[in-house]
Short mmCIF file of C-alpha atoms in Angstrom, two decimals:
data_model
loop_
_atom_site.label_atom_id
_atom_site.label_comp_id
_atom_site.label_asym_id
_atom_site.label_seq_id
_atom_site.Cartn_x
_atom_site.Cartn_y
_atom_site.Cartn_z
CA GLY D 187 5.20 10.23 12.13
CA LYS D 188 6.56 9.09 8.75
CA THR D 189 5.71 5.74 7.13
CA PHE D 190 6.92 3.59 4.24
CA ASP D 191 5.22 0.95 2.10
CA THR D 192 6.05 -2.70 2.59
CA ILE D 193 5.67 -4.69 -0.62
CA ASP D 194 4.30 -8.16 -1.45
CA PRO D 195 6.97 -9.76 -3.71
CA ARG D 196 4.33 -12.05 -5.25
CA THR D 197 2.70 -9.07 -6.97
CA GLY D 198 4.85 -5.99 -6.38
CA GLU D 199 1.83 -4.42 -4.63
CA VAL D 200 1.70 -2.69 -1.24
CA ILE D 201 0.76 -4.87 1.78
CA THR D 202 0.57 -2.05 4.31
CA LYS D 203 2.32 1.05 5.63
CA VAL D 204 4.94 0.71 8.39
CA SER D 205 6.36 3.39 10.70
CA LEU D 206 9.58 4.82 9.29
CA GLY D 207 12.09 5.05 12.12
CA ASP D 208 14.85 7.63 11.85
CA ARG D 209 17.73 8.86 14.04
CA GLU D 210 15.29 10.41 16.56
CA ASP D 211 13.35 7.14 16.86
CA VAL D 212 16.57 5.20 17.39
CA ASP D 213 17.49 7.73 20.12
CA LEU D 214 14.15 7.13 21.86
CA ALA D 215 14.59 3.34 21.64
CA VAL D 216 18.16 3.54 22.98
CA LYS D 217 17.00 5.74 25.88
CA ALA D 218 14.34 3.15 26.74
CA ALA D 219 16.86 0.31 26.46
CA ARG D 220 19.46 2.21 28.52
CA LEU D 221 16.93 2.97 31.25
CA ALA D 222 15.84 -0.68 31.31
CA PHE D 223 19.46 -1.83 31.52
CA ASP D 224 20.79 0.70 34.05
CA TYR D 225 17.78 0.77 36.39
CA GLY D 226 15.29 -1.90 35.30
CA PRO D 227 14.71 -5.41 36.62
CA TRP D 228 15.88 -7.41 33.55
CA PRO D 229 19.67 -7.60 34.18
CA ARG D 230 19.08 -7.75 37.95
CA MET D 231 16.64 -10.65 38.04
CA SER D 232 17.93 -14.19 38.36
CA GLY D 233 18.84 -16.06 35.20
CA SER D 234 16.08 -18.56 35.90
CA GLU D 235 13.51 -15.76 36.05
CA ARG D 236 14.70 -14.34 32.71
CA GLY D 237 14.63 -17.87 31.32
CA ARG D 238 11.04 -18.35 32.49
CA MET D 239 9.87 -15.28 30.52
CA MET D 240 11.82 -16.39 27.46
CA MET D 241 10.12 -19.80 27.70
CA LYS D 242 6.76 -18.02 27.84
CA LEU D 243 7.68 -16.06 24.70
CA ALA D 244 8.61 -19.35 22.97
CA ASP D 245 5.18 -20.77 23.89
CA LEU D 246 3.44 -17.68 22.46
CA ILE D 247 5.39 -17.98 19.20
CA GLU D 248 4.26 -21.59 18.80
CA GLU D 249 0.66 -20.65 19.60
CA ASN D 250 0.75 -18.04 16.80
CA VAL D 251 2.76 -20.04 14.26
CA GLU D 252 0.18 -19.72 11.43
CA GLU D 253 -0.02 -15.95 11.60
CA ILE D 254 3.74 -15.38 11.89
CA ALA D 255 4.48 -17.84 9.05
CA ALA D 256 1.96 -15.97 6.89
CA LEU D 257 3.69 -12.64 7.67
CA ASP D 258 7.11 -13.94 6.58
CA ALA D 259 5.62 -15.57 3.47
CA VAL D 260 3.67 -12.52 2.30
CA ASN D 261 6.47 -10.09 3.23
CA GLY D 262 9.55 -12.08 2.16
CA GLY D 263 8.28 -14.48 -0.51
CA LYS D 264 9.25 -17.43 1.70
CA LEU D 265 7.40 -20.75 1.39
CA PHE D 266 4.56 -20.73 3.93
CA THR D 267 4.91 -24.48 4.64
CA LEU D 268 8.63 -24.14 5.43
CA CYS D 269 8.12 -21.06 7.62
CA LYS D 270 5.51 -23.02 9.55
CA ALA D 271 7.58 -26.22 9.78
CA ILE D 272 11.11 -24.81 10.19
CA ASP D 273 11.60 -21.06 10.73
CA ILE D 274 8.96 -20.30 13.35
CA PRO D 275 9.37 -23.47 15.48
CA GLY D 276 13.16 -22.93 15.14
CA ALA D 277 12.79 -19.48 16.74
CA ALA D 278 10.95 -21.00 19.70
CA ARG D 279 13.66 -23.68 20.01
CA THR D 280 16.40 -21.00 19.96
CA LEU D 281 14.65 -19.09 22.74
CA ARG D 282 14.35 -22.25 24.85
CA TYR D 283 18.00 -23.15 24.32
CA TYR D 284 19.21 -19.78 25.60
CA ALA D 285 16.52 -19.63 28.29
CA GLY D 286 18.07 -22.84 29.62
CA ALA D 287 21.51 -21.22 29.59
CA ALA D 288 20.44 -18.00 31.36
CA ASP D 289 21.01 -19.43 34.87
CA LYS D 290 24.29 -21.17 33.94
CA ILE D 291 26.48 -18.13 33.27
CA HIS D 292 29.55 -18.77 35.40
CA GLY D 293 32.85 -17.04 36.06
CA THR D 294 35.99 -18.85 37.15
CA VAL D 295 38.10 -18.91 40.32
CA LEU D 296 41.70 -18.00 39.50
CA LYS D 297 44.78 -19.72 40.93
CA MET D 298 46.95 -16.61 41.31
CA SER D 299 50.69 -16.72 41.84
CA LYS D 300 50.91 -14.27 44.79
CA GLY D 301 48.97 -13.77 48.01
CA LEU D 302 45.85 -12.81 46.09
CA GLN D 303 42.39 -14.18 45.56
CA GLY D 304 40.91 -13.66 42.09
CA TYR D 305 37.76 -14.60 40.28
CA THR D 306 35.94 -13.53 37.12
CA LEU D 307 32.38 -12.35 36.69
CA ARG D 308 30.51 -12.57 33.41
CA GLU D 309 28.30 -9.49 33.16
CA PRO D 310 25.86 -8.44 30.42
CA ILE D 311 27.51 -6.11 27.92
CA GLY D 312 24.64 -3.58 28.06
CA VAL D 313 22.48 -2.14 25.27
CA VAL D 314 22.78 -4.17 22.07
CA GLY D 315 21.97 -2.86 18.59
CA SER D 316 20.87 -5.72 16.33
CA ILE D 317 20.57 -5.15 12.57
CA ILE D 318 19.04 -8.15 10.80
CA PRO D 319 18.58 -9.15 7.13
CA TRP D 320 15.51 -9.91 5.04
CA ASN D 321 16.15 -13.50 3.96
CA PHE D 322 15.33 -15.15 7.33
CA PRO D 323 13.45 -12.44 9.28
CA THR D 324 12.38 -14.73 12.14
CA THR D 325 15.48 -16.93 12.43
CA MET D 326 17.80 -13.92 12.47
CA PHE D 327 15.67 -11.98 14.96
CA PHE D 328 16.08 -14.69 17.60
CA MET D 329 19.57 -15.79 16.58
CA LYS D 330 20.60 -12.36 17.91
CA ALA D 331 17.91 -11.56 20.49
CA ALA D 332 17.77 -14.88 22.38
CA PRO D 333 21.42 -15.01 23.60
CA ALA D 334 21.40 -11.26 24.32
CA LEU D 335 18.23 -11.57 26.41
CA ALA D 336 19.60 -14.60 28.28
CA ALA D 337 22.76 -12.63 29.10
CA GLY D 338 20.65 -9.85 30.67
CA CYS D 339 21.16 -7.29 27.89
CA THR D 340 18.53 -4.94 26.47
CA LEU D 341 18.09 -4.57 22.72
CA VAL D 342 17.25 -2.22 19.89
CA VAL D 343 16.43 -4.38 16.84
CA LYS D 344 16.28 -2.94 13.33
CA PRO D 345 14.67 -5.43 10.96
CA ALA D 346 15.39 -5.18 7.24
CA GLU D 347 13.17 -2.61 5.55
CA GLN D 348 12.03 -5.32 3.09
CA THR D 349 10.60 -7.57 5.85
CA PRO D 350 9.43 -5.44 8.80
CA LEU D 351 6.21 -7.24 9.75
CA SER D 352 7.12 -10.30 11.86
CA ALA D 353 9.52 -8.27 14.06
CA LEU D 354 6.65 -6.02 15.15
CA TYR D 355 4.64 -9.11 16.04
CA TYR D 356 7.54 -10.42 18.16
CA ALA D 357 7.69 -7.13 20.08
CA HIS D 358 3.95 -7.54 20.79
CA LEU D 359 4.43 -11.16 21.98
CA ALA D 360 7.39 -10.15 24.19
CA LYS D 361 5.08 -7.73 25.98
CA LEU D 362 2.51 -10.52 26.49
CA ALA D 363 5.27 -12.81 27.82
CA GLY D 364 5.98 -10.30 30.61
CA ILE D 365 9.34 -9.08 29.34
CA PRO D 366 9.69 -5.62 30.96
CA ASP D 367 9.28 -2.39 28.99
CA GLY D 368 12.43 -1.14 27.30
CA VAL D 369 14.11 -4.56 27.13
CA LEU D 370 13.18 -5.43 23.51
CA ASN D 371 12.69 -2.44 21.20
CA VAL D 372 11.93 -2.73 17.47
CA VAL D 373 12.60 0.24 15.17
CA ASN D 374 11.71 -0.22 11.51
CA GLY D 375 13.52 1.93 9.00
CA PHE D 376 16.22 2.05 6.36
CA GLY D 377 19.84 1.01 6.72
CA GLU D 378 21.32 4.35 5.73
CA THR D 379 19.30 6.19 8.41
CA ALA D 380 18.11 3.93 11.26
CA GLY D 381 20.89 1.34 10.75
CA ALA D 382 23.56 4.03 10.57
CA ALA D 383 22.17 5.68 13.74
CA ILE D 384 22.48 2.37 15.64
CA SER D 385 26.05 1.77 14.39
CA ALA D 386 27.24 5.22 15.41
CA HIS D 387 25.22 5.59 18.64
CA MET D 388 27.31 6.61 21.64
CA ASP D 389 24.99 4.83 24.07
CA ILE D 390 24.86 1.41 22.38
CA ASP D 391 27.41 -1.01 23.86
CA LYS D 392 27.55 -3.59 21.06
CA VAL D 393 26.33 -4.03 17.49
CA THR D 394 25.51 -7.36 15.86
CA PHE D 395 24.79 -7.47 12.13
CA THR D 396 24.02 -10.04 9.45
CA GLY D 397 24.10 -8.85 5.85
CA SER D 398 26.45 -7.79 3.07
CA THR D 399 30.20 -7.30 3.44
CA GLU D 400 29.85 -3.77 2.05
CA VAL D 401 27.43 -2.73 4.82
CA GLY D 402 29.50 -4.65 7.41
CA ARG D 403 32.48 -2.40 6.66
CA LYS D 404 30.35 0.73 7.18
CA ILE D 405 29.04 -0.57 10.52
CA MET D 406 32.53 -1.39 11.70
CA ALA D 407 33.82 2.06 10.70
CA ALA D 408 30.89 3.78 12.48
CA ALA D 409 31.38 1.65 15.60
CA ALA D 410 35.08 2.54 15.67
CA ALA D 411 34.48 6.26 15.06
CA SER D 412 31.83 6.48 17.82
CA ASN D 413 32.40 4.78 21.17
CA LEU D 414 34.56 1.89 19.90
CA LYS D 415 31.74 -0.56 20.56
CA PRO D 416 32.48 -4.22 19.76
CA VAL D 417 30.88 -5.58 16.60
CA SER D 418 29.99 -9.08 15.45
CA LEU D 419 29.43 -9.50 11.73
CA GLU D 420 27.99 -12.40 9.74
CA LEU D 421 28.50 -11.32 6.15
CA GLY D 422 28.36 -12.72 2.63
CA GLY D 423 29.49 -16.04 1.29
CA LYS D 424 30.45 -17.77 -1.93
CA SER D 425 30.54 -21.23 -0.48
CA PRO D 426 32.18 -24.17 -2.26
CA LEU D 427 30.70 -27.67 -2.37
CA LEU D 428 33.24 -30.36 -3.35
CA ILE D 429 31.77 -33.57 -4.78
CA PHE D 430 34.21 -36.47 -5.20
CA ASP D 431 34.05 -39.38 -7.66
CA ASP D 432 33.02 -41.89 -4.99
CA ALA D 433 29.87 -39.92 -4.02
CA ASP D 434 26.41 -41.43 -4.42
CA ILE D 435 25.19 -39.41 -7.42
CA ASP D 436 21.53 -39.17 -6.39
CA GLN D 437 22.44 -38.08 -2.85
CA ALA D 438 25.04 -35.61 -4.17
CA ALA D 439 22.56 -34.07 -6.61
CA ASP D 440 19.99 -33.67 -3.79
CA ILE D 441 22.50 -32.04 -1.43
CA ALA D 442 23.94 -29.72 -4.11
CA PHE D 443 20.50 -28.66 -5.34
CA ARG D 444 19.06 -27.97 -1.90
CA GLY D 445 22.28 -26.29 -0.78
CA MET D 446 21.95 -23.77 -3.60
CA PHE D 447 18.24 -23.33 -4.25
CA TYR D 448 16.83 -23.52 -0.70
CA ASN D 449 14.98 -20.27 0.11
CA LYS D 450 15.29 -19.28 -3.61
CA GLY D 451 19.06 -18.93 -3.23
CA GLU D 452 18.66 -16.11 -0.71
CA ILE D 453 20.86 -17.74 1.89
CA CYS D 454 24.35 -16.65 3.00
CA VAL D 455 25.75 -20.19 2.95
CA ALA D 456 24.33 -21.16 -0.50
CA SER D 457 26.55 -23.74 -2.25
CA SER D 458 26.91 -21.43 -5.24
CA ARG D 459 30.28 -22.85 -6.37
CA VAL D 460 29.88 -26.57 -7.01
CA TYR D 461 33.12 -28.42 -7.84
CA VAL D 462 32.59 -31.94 -9.23
CA GLN D 463 35.35 -34.49 -9.83
CA GLU D 464 35.61 -35.29 -13.53
CA GLY D 465 34.61 -38.97 -13.24
CA ILE D 466 31.00 -38.16 -12.31
CA TYR D 467 30.73 -34.62 -13.68
CA GLU D 468 28.51 -35.33 -16.73
CA LYS D 469 26.10 -37.56 -14.78
CA LEU D 470 25.76 -35.05 -11.95
CA VAL D 471 25.20 -32.11 -14.30
CA LYS D 472 22.37 -34.04 -15.97
CA LYS D 473 20.68 -34.75 -12.60
CA LEU D 474 20.95 -31.11 -11.47
CA VAL D 475 19.43 -29.82 -14.71
CA GLU D 476 16.53 -32.30 -14.33
CA LYS D 477 15.91 -31.06 -10.79
CA ALA D 478 15.97 -27.42 -11.88
CA LYS D 479 13.49 -28.09 -14.69
CA ALA D 480 11.18 -29.97 -12.30
CA THR D 481 11.12 -27.09 -9.79
CA VAL D 482 7.75 -25.39 -9.45
CA VAL D 483 8.17 -21.62 -9.13
CA GLY D 484 5.13 -19.71 -7.89
CA ASP D 485 3.02 -18.41 -5.02
CA PRO D 486 4.68 -19.35 -1.69
CA PHE D 487 1.25 -20.11 -0.17
CA ASP D 488 0.68 -22.92 -2.72
CA PRO D 489 1.83 -26.23 -1.14
CA GLN D 490 2.84 -27.57 -4.59
CA VAL D 491 5.35 -24.74 -5.09
CA ASN D 492 9.09 -25.31 -4.44
CA GLN D 493 10.37 -21.76 -4.95
CA GLY D 494 8.72 -18.42 -4.21
CA PRO D 495 9.57 -14.92 -5.47
CA GLN D 496 12.81 -13.07 -4.68
CA THR D 497 12.34 -10.73 -1.73
CA ASP D 498 12.15 -7.42 -3.58
CA LYS D 499 12.47 -5.72 -6.96
CA LYS D 500 16.02 -4.50 -6.37
CA GLN D 501 17.25 -8.02 -5.54
CA PHE D 502 15.28 -9.49 -8.47
CA GLU D 503 16.92 -7.05 -10.93
CA LYS D 504 20.38 -7.63 -9.41
CA ILE D 505 20.09 -11.42 -9.87
CA LEU D 506 18.97 -11.03 -13.51
CA SER D 507 21.93 -8.69 -14.18
CA TYR D 508 24.34 -11.32 -12.78
CA ILE D 509 22.80 -13.92 -15.11
CA GLU D 510 23.49 -11.58 -18.07
CA HIS D 511 27.09 -11.14 -16.81
CA GLY D 512 27.52 -14.91 -16.79
CA LYS D 513 26.35 -15.19 -20.40
CA ARG D 514 28.59 -12.30 -21.52
CA GLU D 515 31.64 -13.79 -19.80
CA GLY D 516 31.27 -17.00 -21.76
CA ALA D 517 29.71 -19.35 -19.20
CA THR D 518 27.22 -21.84 -20.64
CA LEU D 519 23.65 -21.38 -19.40
CA LEU D 520 22.36 -24.94 -19.00
CA THR D 521 18.91 -24.09 -17.69
CA GLY D 522 16.84 -21.22 -16.28
CA GLY D 523 17.90 -17.61 -16.31
CA LYS D 524 14.53 -16.01 -16.98
CA HIS D 525 11.78 -14.12 -15.16
CA VAL D 526 8.72 -16.30 -14.49
CA GLY D 527 5.21 -14.86 -15.02
CA GLN D 528 3.96 -11.35 -15.73
CA LYS D 529 4.08 -9.88 -12.23
CA GLY D 530 6.04 -10.47 -9.04
CA TYR D 531 9.74 -11.19 -8.63
CA TYR D 532 10.03 -14.81 -9.77
CA ILE D 533 13.22 -16.22 -11.36
CA GLU D 534 13.82 -19.72 -12.76
CA PRO D 535 16.45 -21.88 -11.00
CA THR D 536 19.57 -21.14 -13.07
CA ILE D 537 22.63 -23.34 -13.66
CA PHE D 538 25.85 -22.29 -15.42
CA THR D 539 28.69 -24.56 -16.53
CA ASP D 540 32.03 -23.78 -18.27
CA VAL D 541 32.67 -21.38 -15.40
CA ASN D 542 36.07 -20.30 -14.06
CA GLU D 543 37.30 -18.49 -10.94
CA ASP D 544 37.85 -15.18 -12.77
CA MET D 545 34.20 -14.72 -13.72
CA ILE D 546 32.02 -12.26 -11.79
CA ILE D 547 29.39 -14.97 -11.20
CA THR D 548 32.04 -17.06 -9.41
CA LYS D 549 33.61 -14.24 -7.41
CA GLU D 550 30.64 -12.17 -6.24
CA GLU D 551 27.73 -13.18 -4.04
CA ILE D 552 24.59 -13.23 -6.20
CA PHE D 553 22.14 -14.12 -3.40
CA GLY D 554 19.66 -15.73 -5.75
CA PRO D 555 18.94 -19.03 -7.53
CA VAL D 556 22.14 -19.17 -9.64
CA MET D 557 24.59 -22.12 -9.46
CA SER D 558 28.07 -22.28 -11.01
CA LEU D 559 29.31 -25.80 -11.87
CA MET D 560 33.02 -26.58 -12.25
CA LYS D 561 35.09 -29.71 -12.85
CA PHE D 562 38.23 -30.78 -10.96
CA LYS D 563 40.78 -33.62 -11.19
CA THR D 564 42.54 -33.99 -7.81
CA MET D 565 41.76 -33.30 -4.15
CA GLU D 566 44.65 -30.80 -3.97
CA GLU D 567 43.25 -28.85 -6.92
CA ALA D 568 39.76 -28.84 -5.37
CA ILE D 569 41.07 -27.47 -2.04
CA LYS D 570 43.07 -24.73 -3.78
CA ARG D 571 40.11 -23.63 -5.90
CA ALA D 572 37.67 -23.82 -2.97
CA ASN D 573 39.91 -21.44 -1.00
CA ASN D 574 40.32 -19.06 -3.94
CA THR D 575 37.73 -16.59 -2.63
CA THR D 576 37.60 -13.54 -0.38
CA TYR D 577 34.79 -15.22 1.56
CA GLY D 578 34.88 -18.03 4.12
CA LEU D 579 31.42 -18.64 5.53
CA ALA D 580 30.56 -22.27 4.76
CA SER D 581 31.59 -25.24 2.64
CA GLY D 582 30.58 -28.81 1.89
CA ILE D 583 32.23 -32.12 1.03
CA ILE D 584 30.54 -35.18 -0.45
CA THR D 585 32.64 -38.34 -0.30
CA LYS D 586 32.62 -41.82 1.22
CA ASN D 587 36.38 -41.63 1.89
CA LEU D 588 37.10 -40.70 5.51
CA ASN D 589 40.67 -39.60 4.72
CA VAL D 590 39.46 -37.22 2.02
CA ALA D 591 36.74 -35.85 4.33
CA ASN D 592 39.28 -35.29 7.14
CA THR D 593 41.94 -33.67 4.95
CA VAL D 594 39.55 -31.40 3.07
CA SER D 595 37.60 -30.32 6.19
CA ARG D 596 40.86 -29.21 7.82
CA SER D 597 42.13 -27.50 4.66
CA ILE D 598 39.15 -25.36 3.73
CA ARG D 599 39.18 -21.90 5.32
CA ALA D 600 35.54 -21.52 6.29
CA GLY D 601 33.55 -21.26 9.51
CA VAL D 602 31.38 -24.31 8.76
CA VAL D 603 32.22 -27.52 6.89
CA TRP D 604 29.34 -29.90 6.16
CA ILE D 605 30.27 -33.48 5.26
CA ASN D 606 27.67 -35.44 3.25
CA CYS D 607 25.01 -32.85 4.15
CA TYR D 608 24.45 -29.11 3.71
CA THR D 609 22.66 -26.31 5.60
CA ALA D 610 22.63 -28.68 8.60
CA PHE D 611 22.15 -25.93 11.19
CA ASP D 612 21.48 -26.47 14.88
CA VAL D 613 21.14 -24.04 17.76
CA ASP D 614 23.98 -25.84 19.60
CA CYS D 615 26.39 -25.54 16.64
CA PRO D 616 28.31 -22.22 16.36
CA TYR D 617 27.95 -20.50 13.02
CA GLY D 618 30.00 -17.69 11.47
CA GLY D 619 32.73 -16.85 8.98
CA TYR D 620 36.40 -16.57 8.19
CA LYS D 621 37.96 -13.84 6.04
CA MET D 622 35.48 -11.33 4.54
CA SER D 623 32.52 -13.38 5.74
CA GLY D 624 32.96 -11.65 9.09
CA PHE D 625 33.75 -12.65 12.67
CA GLY D 626 31.92 -13.60 15.82
CA ARG D 627 29.57 -16.56 16.09
CA ASP D 628 25.82 -17.03 16.19
CA PHE D 629 24.25 -20.11 17.84
CA GLY D 630 25.84 -22.28 20.50
CA LEU D 631 27.22 -21.02 23.80
CA ASP D 632 29.85 -19.07 21.82
CA ALA D 633 27.06 -16.68 20.84
CA LEU D 634 26.03 -16.14 24.47
CA ASN D 635 29.60 -15.13 25.35
CA GLN D 636 29.46 -12.32 22.76
CA TYR D 637 26.89 -10.52 24.92
CA LEU D 638 28.91 -10.88 28.15
CA GLN D 639 31.84 -8.88 29.52
CA ILE D 640 34.49 -10.55 31.66
CA LYS D 641 35.33 -8.65 34.84
CA SER D 642 38.25 -9.79 37.01
CA VAL D 643 37.94 -9.22 40.75
CA VAL D 644 41.15 -9.40 42.83
CA THR D 645 41.62 -9.05 46.58
CA PRO D 646 44.73 -9.63 48.75
CA ILE D 647 44.81 -12.62 51.09
CA HIS D 648 46.98 -12.23 54.14
CA ASP D 649 48.62 -15.17 55.91
CA SER D 650 46.78 -17.80 53.92
CA PRO D 651 47.75 -21.35 54.97
CA TRP D 652 47.43 -22.40 51.28
CA HIS D 653 49.34 -21.25 48.21
#
């Protein structure tokens, strides 16, 4: 019966009240999901039948693209035009990709060494708890839900408390698509209550989480202390982008700028550490500063705007405090660094130079529009400095030299390496981290396998003519 306010980051004002889910609500959702998994039709229907309903849900998302894009824009400060062009159609595409895989889940026949016949079955893991972040509410919802649904699992999804609205709409559309009751449950609430209840629940078979490393540790500890459920974590990043002397300067500036300032810097893979070879350093710095100064910060519904507000007040204040840290530590603020306007959570695109690896702004994930620029001499130095981080989510290389691209891409310890591009995501391309950026993969068929158990079935064969 409790509610909480969800806030419009453009103004800091209340949009509406949302049901506040707590431990009891999570229990109810898990009971529904468990019933649907243990006795319901979803895991028992053919993969093609599950796929058909997922295709229907994808169609419904596309039919309602305007409304859903508006929800993510008003709730998360995301650019309406990009939600409409990228995020929402991307969710439909993700659903279709996994819908197409739902009837292609195969085991293997084993060539056993004795008089035995063996084969493996891939079975759905069960009830999945999915805890998603606020920076890409739609993308993350289906990045987790689509492969789990295709596998035949049932879900309890906890959206971020900052962006609860679109998830409720997806639950409504799932019902219209014919997905049976109890298969897709959405519980809005706070991490420390609803999220913690999911992580520690004895009747949830797997947890998948995208968010901070700090929260990832808590989820892992709760999963271990409860029923030892498997966990997949996609956590923070402090991703390096290495730009070599032979790069096209205009192209490099475009890639570096978009890689950092896309979605107002609220993106796990943001190229927040930009290493530039000394031969082109001054020219590139100049181009990046020009781009930052030309960026229009404002209402995400205005088509002329390039950058909307940060998602909430807490994040806004955290980013500004990191900017102050950078100044205190002796980094040079080239441009930006200030709050824009009188209300709302707007911050100028911010670029620091004279930065080193010991500074807080280089070590910690800021998750906002703040870039650190550094100079390097040799490829070996660039690789060493790129790897000098606790994170390992993504990385980028800009060069025309194939040997450099090959050597660096094999030397950087990160889950994704983009060469002459950045944030080049695709549903067929696995995505996830090394080191403290987590483990497990989203997207691709690797993600589908995370929601499947392997069961080996063995039976004796007597007097077989074949060995």
